Coordinates of C-alpha atoms in Angstrom, one line a residue:
Chain A
M28 CA 23.5 1.1 -10.8
T29 CA 20.3 1.5 -12.3
V30 CA 17.6 1.8 -10.6
A31 CA 14.0 0.9 -12.2
I32 CA 11.1 3.6 -10.9
I33 CA 8.0 1.5 -12.4
Q34 CA 5.1 3.2 -14.6
F35 CA 1.5 1.3 -14.1
G36 CA -1.4 3.6 -16.0
G37 CA -2.2 5.9 -13.0
S38 CA 1.3 6.4 -11.2
N39 CA 1.5 10.1 -11.1
C40 CA 4.7 10.6 -8.5
D41 CA 7.2 8.7 -11.0
Q42 CA 8.7 11.9 -12.8
D43 CA 9.1 13.4 -9.6
V44 CA 10.8 10.7 -8.0
L45 CA 13.1 10.4 -11.1
H46 CA 14.0 14.0 -10.8
V47 CA 15.5 13.7 -7.0
L48 CA 17.0 10.6 -8.0
Q49 CA 18.8 11.8 -10.5
D50 CA 19.5 15.6 -10.1
V51 CA 19.3 15.5 -6.4
V52 CA 20.9 12.5 -5.1
G53 CA 23.1 11.7 -8.5
L54 CA 22.3 8.7 -9.4
D55 CA 21.3 6.5 -11.8
A56 CA 17.4 5.8 -12.6
R57 CA 15.3 4.6 -15.4
L58 CA 11.0 4.3 -16.2
V59 CA 10.3 1.7 -16.5
W60 CA 7.0 0.7 -18.1
Y61 CA 4.9 -1.7 -16.7
K62 CA 4.7 -3.9 -19.3
E63 CA 8.1 -4.6 -19.0
D64 CA 8.7 -7.6 -17.6
N65 CA 12.6 -7.7 -17.4
L66 CA 13.6 -6.0 -14.5
S67 CA 17.5 -8.0 -14.7
G68 CA 20.5 -5.6 -14.6
F69 CA 18.7 -2.5 -12.6
E70 CA 20.0 -2.3 -8.7
G71 CA 17.0 -1.5 -6.8
V72 CA 13.6 -0.8 -7.6
V73 CA 11.0 2.6 -7.0
I74 CA 7.2 1.8 -6.5
P75 CA 6.0 5.5 -7.2
G76 CA 3.0 7.1 -6.0
G77 CA -0.3 7.8 -7.6
F78 CA -3.7 5.7 -8.4
S79 CA -2.7 2.7 -10.7
Y80 CA -5.4 0.6 -12.0
G81 CA -7.7 4.0 -11.3
D82 CA -7.4 2.6 -7.8
Y83 CA -10.3 0.3 -8.6
L84 CA -11.1 -3.1 -7.2
R85 CA -8.6 -1.8 -3.8
A86 CA -5.6 0.5 -4.5
G87 CA -3.1 -1.0 -5.8
A88 CA -3.9 -4.9 -5.9
I89 CA -4.7 -4.8 -9.6
A90 CA -0.9 -3.6 -10.2
A91 CA 0.4 -5.8 -7.5
R92 CA -0.6 -8.9 -9.8
T93 CA 0.9 -7.8 -13.1
P94 CA 3.9 -10.0 -14.2
I95 CA 6.5 -6.9 -13.6
M96 CA 5.8 -7.3 -9.7
E97 CA 6.8 -11.4 -10.4
S98 CA 10.3 -9.6 -11.6
V99 CA 9.7 -7.0 -9.0
K100 CA 9.4 -10.0 -6.2
E101 CA 12.8 -11.3 -7.8
L102 CA 14.8 -8.6 -7.0
A103 CA 13.7 -8.0 -3.9
A104 CA 14.8 -12.0 -3.5
E105 CA 18.2 -11.2 -4.3
G106 CA 18.2 -8.6 -1.3
K107 CA 17.8 -5.5 -3.9
P108 CA 16.3 -2.6 -2.4
V109 CA 13.0 -1.9 -2.7
L110 CA 10.6 0.9 -2.1
G111 CA 7.3 1.4 -2.4
I112 CA 5.8 5.5 -1.9
C113 CA 1.7 5.5 -1.0
N114 CA 0.4 3.7 -4.2
G115 CA 3.6 1.8 -4.5
F116 CA 3.1 0.5 0.1
Q117 CA -0.4 -0.2 -1.4
V118 CA 0.9 -2.3 -4.5
L119 CA 3.6 -3.9 -1.7
T120 CA 0.9 -5.0 0.6
E121 CA -1.0 -6.0 -1.8
S122 CA 2.1 -8.1 -3.6
G123 CA 2.8 -10.4 0.1
L124 CA 5.6 -8.7 0.0
L125 CA 5.0 -6.8 2.8
A126 CA 2.9 -7.6 5.9
G127 CA -0.8 -6.4 6.1
A128 CA -3.8 -4.0 4.5
L129 CA -4.5 -0.2 3.0
T130 CA -7.6 0.5 4.3
T131 CA -9.6 3.8 3.9
N132 CA -8.8 6.3 6.3
M133 CA -10.4 6.6 9.8
Y134 CA -12.1 9.5 8.7
P135 CA -12.4 8.6 5.0
K136 CA -11.6 11.5 2.6
F137 CA -8.2 12.4 1.0
R138 CA -5.6 13.8 3.8
C139 CA -2.8 16.3 2.0
Q140 CA -0.3 17.3 4.9
P141 CA 3.0 17.6 5.5
T142 CA 3.2 15.4 8.8
C143 CA 5.9 14.2 11.0
L144 CA 7.1 10.7 11.8
R145 CA 9.7 9.5 13.8
V146 CA 12.6 7.0 12.9
E147 CA 11.8 3.6 14.5
S148 CA 14.5 1.3 12.8
T149 CA 17.5 2.7 10.9
G150 CA 19.1 -0.7 9.8
T151 CA 17.2 -0.3 7.3
P152 CA 18.8 -0.2 3.3
F153 CA 16.6 3.5 3.2
T154 CA 16.9 4.4 7.0
S155 CA 21.3 5.0 7.3
R156 CA 21.5 8.1 7.4
F157 CA 18.8 8.5 10.5
K158 CA 19.4 8.5 13.7
K159 CA 16.7 6.2 15.7
G160 CA 14.0 8.5 17.5
E161 CA 15.0 11.5 15.3
V162 CA 11.6 13.4 13.9
V163 CA 11.4 13.4 10.1
R164 CA 9.3 15.8 8.6
I165 CA 7.6 13.9 4.8
P166 CA 4.3 14.8 3.5
I167 CA 1.3 12.5 3.1
A168 CA -1.3 12.2 0.4
H169 CA -4.0 9.6 0.6
K170 CA -6.8 8.2 1.5
E171 CA -6.0 4.3 1.4
G172 CA -3.4 5.2 4.5
N173 CA -5.3 3.1 7.0
F174 CA -2.0 0.9 7.8
Y175 CA -3.8 -2.8 10.0
A176 CA -2.6 -6.1 10.6
T177 CA -3.5 -8.8 12.4
E178 CA -2.6 -8.6 16.3
D179 CA 0.0 -11.9 15.6
T180 CA 1.5 -9.4 12.4
L181 CA 1.3 -6.7 14.8
A182 CA 3.7 -8.2 17.3
Q183 CA 6.3 -10.0 14.5
L184 CA 6.6 -6.1 13.2
E185 CA 7.4 -5.7 16.8
H186 CA 9.4 -7.9 17.3
H187 CA 11.7 -8.1 14.3
D188 CA 11.8 -4.0 14.6
L189 CA 10.5 -4.0 10.9
V190 CA 8.2 -0.8 11.6
V191 CA 10.5 2.0 10.5
F192 CA 8.2 5.0 10.5
R193 CA 5.4 6.0 12.7
Y194 CA 3.2 9.1 12.2
A195 CA 4.6 11.3 15.8
D196 CA 4.4 15.1 16.6
S197 CA 7.1 17.5 16.5
E198 CA 8.6 16.2 19.7
G199 CA 8.7 12.7 18.4
H200 CA 5.4 11.3 20.6
V201 CA 3.1 8.3 18.7
T202 CA -0.5 10.1 19.8
D203 CA -3.8 9.6 18.8
E204 CA -4.6 13.0 17.1
V205 CA -0.9 13.3 14.8
N206 CA -2.6 9.8 13.6
P207 CA -4.0 11.5 10.0
N208 CA -5.7 7.8 9.4
G209 CA -6.1 5.5 12.2
S210 CA -3.1 3.2 11.5
Q211 CA -2.8 0.7 13.2
E212 CA 0.2 1.8 16.3
N213 CA 0.4 4.6 14.1
I214 CA 2.5 2.9 11.7
A215 CA 3.5 4.7 8.1
G216 CA 6.5 2.7 7.2
I217 CA 7.6 -1.2 7.5
V218 CA 10.4 -3.5 5.8
S219 CA 10.5 -6.8 5.1
T220 CA 11.3 -9.8 7.3
S221 CA 14.8 -9.4 5.2
R222 CA 14.2 -5.9 5.7
N223 CA 15.1 -4.9 1.7
V224 CA 12.0 -3.8 1.1
L225 CA 10.2 -0.3 2.8
G226 CA 6.6 0.7 2.4
M227 CA 5.7 3.7 3.1
M228 CA 2.5 6.2 3.0
P229 CA 4.0 9.1 3.4
H230 CA 6.3 10.8 0.1
P231 CA 10.1 11.3 0.6
E232 CA 9.8 12.8 -3.1
R233 CA 7.9 15.5 -1.7
A234 CA 10.4 16.5 0.8
S235 CA 14.1 16.1 -1.0
E236 CA 15.1 20.1 -2.0
D237 CA 14.9 23.1 0.6
I238 CA 11.9 24.6 -1.7
L239 CA 10.0 21.9 -1.0
G240 CA 9.6 23.7 2.1
S241 CA 11.4 20.0 3.8
K242 CA 14.4 17.7 2.8
D243 CA 14.1 15.3 5.0
G244 CA 13.1 12.8 2.7
L245 CA 16.2 13.9 0.5
K246 CA 18.2 10.6 3.5
I247 CA 15.8 8.3 2.8
F248 CA 17.2 7.5 -1.4
E249 CA 20.3 8.5 0.1
S250 CA 20.5 5.5 1.8
M251 CA 19.8 3.6 -0.6
A252 CA 21.9 5.4 -3.0
D253 CA 24.7 4.9 -0.2
H254 CA 23.9 1.2 0.2
I255 CA 24.0 0.0 -4.2
T256 CA 26.9 2.1 -4.6
G257 CA 28.5 0.1 -1.5
S258 CA 29.5 3.2 0.6
A259 CA 27.1 2.6 3.2
Chain B
M15 CA -23.4 -24.3 -18.5
R16 CA -23.1 -20.4 -18.7
Y17 CA -23.2 -19.0 -14.7
E18 CA -23.8 -16.1 -13.0
A19 CA -22.5 -15.2 -9.7
D20 CA -22.8 -12.4 -7.7
V21 CA -19.4 -12.5 -5.3
T22 CA -19.6 -9.7 -2.1
I23 CA -17.0 -8.8 -0.9
E24 CA -17.2 -7.8 2.9
L25 CA -15.0 -6.3 5.8
K26 CA -14.0 -8.5 8.7
S27 CA -15.6 -8.2 11.7
G28 CA -14.3 -6.0 13.9
M29 CA -12.2 -4.0 11.4
L30 CA -13.5 -0.2 11.1
D31 CA -15.0 0.6 8.4
P32 CA -15.7 3.5 8.3
E33 CA -17.6 4.6 5.0
G34 CA -20.1 3.0 7.2
T35 CA -19.8 4.6 9.9
T36 CA -20.3 8.0 8.1
I37 CA -22.4 6.3 6.4
K38 CA -24.3 5.8 9.6
R39 CA -23.5 9.4 10.7
A40 CA -25.8 10.5 7.8
L41 CA -29.2 8.6 9.0
E42 CA -29.5 9.8 12.7
H43 CA -28.8 13.6 11.2
L44 CA -32.1 13.0 9.1
G45 CA -33.3 10.5 12.0
Y46 CA -33.0 7.4 11.4
S47 CA -31.6 5.4 14.3
P48 CA -29.8 2.4 12.4
E49 CA -27.9 0.1 14.8
S50 CA -25.4 0.3 12.3
V51 CA -24.2 -0.1 8.4
K52 CA -21.9 -1.7 6.8
T53 CA -20.7 -1.3 3.4
S54 CA -19.9 -4.1 0.6
K55 CA -19.1 -4.4 -2.5
K56 CA -21.0 -7.2 -5.0
Y57 CA -20.0 -8.1 -8.6
T58 CA -21.1 -10.0 -11.0
I59 CA -18.9 -12.3 -13.1
T60 CA -20.3 -14.3 -15.9
L61 CA -18.7 -17.3 -16.7
E62 CA -18.8 -21.2 -19.1
S63 CA -18.0 -24.2 -16.5
E64 CA -18.9 -27.8 -17.3
N65 CA -20.8 -28.0 -14.2
I66 CA -21.8 -25.4 -10.5
H67 CA -18.9 -27.4 -8.7
D68 CA -16.3 -26.6 -11.5
A69 CA -18.0 -23.1 -11.6
R70 CA -18.0 -22.8 -7.7
E71 CA -14.2 -23.5 -7.8
N72 CA -13.1 -21.4 -10.4
V73 CA -14.7 -17.9 -8.6
E74 CA -13.7 -18.7 -5.5
Q75 CA -10.0 -19.6 -7.3
M76 CA -10.6 -15.5 -8.2
C77 CA -11.6 -13.9 -4.7
E78 CA -8.9 -15.6 -3.3
K79 CA -5.9 -14.9 -6.1
L80 CA -7.7 -10.9 -6.5
I81 CA -11.3 -9.9 -6.2
A82 CA -11.2 -10.1 -1.7
N83 CA -7.3 -9.8 0.0
P84 CA -7.6 -12.4 2.5
I85 CA -6.1 -10.2 5.4
I86 CA -9.2 -7.9 5.8
H87 CA -12.3 -9.3 3.4
N88 CA -14.7 -12.9 3.9
Y89 CA -16.6 -12.7 0.0
T90 CA -19.8 -15.5 -0.2
I91 CA -20.3 -16.1 -3.9
T92 CA -23.7 -17.3 -4.9
L93 CA -24.1 -19.2 -7.9
R94 CA -27.5 -19.3 -11.4
E95 CA -27.6 -21.0 -14.2
L96 CA -28.3 -19.0 -17.3

């Protein structure tokens, strides 16, 4: 029942995710260096935030093409949960595991701030502990988080209930004013059509303990743990 | 033969170009009136190939597999023999 946390050169939220999974959730987790290309035996994967390969070329582009990502794809194909946070989300779109692309924020600067998210879908291994429509507070920290997809792709995301989080106000209203990066339709997180791969720009590991000001992110890791241990 | 390829990566038309927009605003602040400013990236790749046709095919594959993201980018390749 071990979760792999993939470390690329430039990942920097790996230790935070490890701390939350091991010390807060109580799930076995191990850091896995990207050169280890075998993930057999792991029950889930987290691709943490950071700046893999210095964001050279495009954020996540080079990490997405490393051999370990082939193992992540195999694990995803087996239906095991794969969570990509921030740079991890960028890696997942670049690898083709998730739809769309993450482009430069509409106001092109690095934004690090708390955001409110409306939970759009609870039918995923990551959101089973939420209520649909619930508003949660989880911070963002990125410059390339502007979600873009073609109209066809957006329609597919909508049709199959694949949008998991949208930027909203504290009442749950989805408006342009609270969209921190220009993402289409305020999209902050999506899942794959198989629903077991989630990418999200906000950092749930930074909202998983009271001392951090919000514990809302913890439910994502707890939902994942429920799924892995079969208790949900 | 040795070839040098200039690969230019641009955002597809209709896509937001926040960097270009910011540069345009700064130019306007300086008193210029550009109609538009678009950003692009250029990569210069040197490679060995049998002929220019193979070289182009090779560089096209590089663009498809890594250098461009087909969801958001167009690319152009200019090749010359060294």
